[in-house]
mmCIF file of C-alpha atoms in Angstrom:
data_model
loop_
_atom_site.group_PDB
_atom_site.id
_atom_site.type_symbol
_atom_site.label_atom_id
_atom_site.label_comp_id
_atom_site.label_asym_id
_atom_site.label_seq_id
_atom_site.Cartn_x
_atom_site.Cartn_y
_atom_site.Cartn_z
ATOM 1 C CA VAL A 1 0.404 -0.149 0.252
ATOM 2 C CA ALA A 2 2.961 2.508 1.010
ATOM 3 C CA LEU A 3 4.718 1.257 -1.896
ATOM 4 C CA ALA A 4 1.236 2.478 -4.856
ATOM 5 C CA GLY A 5 0.595 5.738 -2.703
ATOM 6 C CA ARG A 6 4.553 6.839 -3.835
ATOM 7 C CA SER A 7 4.031 5.570 -6.983
ATOM 8 C CA LEU A 8 1.057 7.692 -7.118
ATOM 9 C CA GLN A 9 2.393 11.098 -5.354
ATOM 10 C CA ARG A 10 5.058 10.818 -7.903
ATOM 11 C CA GLU A 11 2.752 10.435 -10.728
ATOM 12 C CA LEU A 12 1.068 13.527 -9.676
ATOM 13 C CA ALA A 13 3.968 15.490 -9.158
ATOM 14 C CA GLN A 14 4.733 15.011 -12.497
ATOM 15 C CA LYS A 15 1.630 15.653 -13.785
ATOM 16 C CA GLU A 16 1.070 19.102 -11.872
ATOM 17 C CA ARG A 17 5.041 19.868 -13.506
ATOM 18 C CA ASP A 18 3.873 19.355 -16.721
ATOM 19 C CA GLU A 19 0.982 21.356 -16.490
ATOM 20 C CA MET A 20 2.793 24.337 -14.805
ATOM 21 C CA THR A 21 5.488 24.585 -16.908
ATOM 22 C CA PRO A 22 3.619 26.454 -19.766
ATOM 23 C CA ILE A 23 2.296 28.655 -17.122
ATOM 24 C CA MET A 24 5.040 29.497 -15.549
ATOM 25 C CA SER A 25 6.900 29.995 -19.201
ATOM 26 C CA ASP A 26 3.882 32.740 -20.090
ATOM 27 C CA ILE A 27 4.315 34.766 -16.894
ATOM 28 C CA MET A 28 8.084 34.606 -16.946
ATOM 29 C CA LYS A 29 7.811 36.045 -20.368
ATOM 30 C CA ALA A 30 5.580 38.728 -19.638
ATOM 31 C CA ILE A 31 7.592 39.690 -16.437
ATOM 32 C CA GLN A 32 11.301 39.972 -19.210
ATOM 33 C CA GLN A 33 8.512 42.361 -21.207
ATOM 34 C CA VAL A 34 7.134 44.635 -18.279
ATOM 35 C CA ARG A 35 10.983 45.098 -17.132
ATOM 36 C CA LYS A 36 12.042 46.179 -20.953
ATOM 37 C CA GLU A 37 9.229 48.248 -21.142
ATOM 38 C CA LYS A 38 9.594 49.708 -17.936
ATOM 39 C CA ASN A 39 13.635 49.960 -18.046
ATOM 40 C CA LEU A 40 13.879 47.941 -15.078
ATOM 41 C CA ASP A 41 16.963 46.684 -14.171
ATOM 42 C CA VAL A 42 15.300 43.573 -12.174
ATOM 43 C CA VAL A 43 11.901 42.367 -11.054
ATOM 44 C CA LEU A 44 12.195 40.797 -7.653
ATOM 45 C CA GLU A 45 9.429 38.908 -5.377
ATOM 46 C CA SER A 46 7.418 41.147 -3.242
ATOM 47 C CA GLY A 47 9.073 39.720 -0.352
ATOM 48 C CA ALA A 48 12.237 40.580 -1.012
ATOM 49 C CA VAL A 49 11.510 43.937 -1.146
ATOM 50 C CA VAL A 50 11.797 45.769 2.614
ATOM 51 C CA ASP A 51 10.842 49.269 1.028
ATOM 52 C CA GLY A 52 10.814 50.959 -1.742
ATOM 53 C CA GLY A 53 10.927 49.402 -5.622
ATOM 54 C CA VAL A 54 7.848 49.652 -8.066
ATOM 55 C CA ASP A 55 4.919 47.174 -7.426
ATOM 56 C CA VAL A 56 4.233 45.341 -11.430
ATOM 57 C CA THR A 57 2.203 43.056 -10.552
ATOM 58 C CA SER A 58 -0.851 44.431 -12.773
ATOM 59 C CA ASP A 59 1.475 44.955 -15.396
ATOM 60 C CA VAL A 60 2.310 41.778 -15.694
ATOM 61 C CA ALA A 61 -1.210 40.746 -15.033
ATOM 62 C CA ALA A 62 -2.526 42.843 -18.252
ATOM 63 C CA LYS A 63 -0.137 40.939 -20.378
ATOM 64 C CA LEU A 64 -1.064 37.588 -19.438
ATOM 65 C CA GLY A 65 -4.936 38.435 -20.037
ATOM 66 C CA LYS A 66 -3.653 39.629 -23.502
#
């Protein structure tokens, strides 16, 4: 039973990776487009910023909505 459970977990994890890969690729492309359009040197996750910066979340979301 434990072996079957591990096999199922591996199968589900692989399926999740397969489905998330194209989505993450689209997100990265949108982030890169926004970074270039706004002449930004770097884009960080919000948790990595203590103070300052420009929030481009809505810009990236708009790119994904097209």
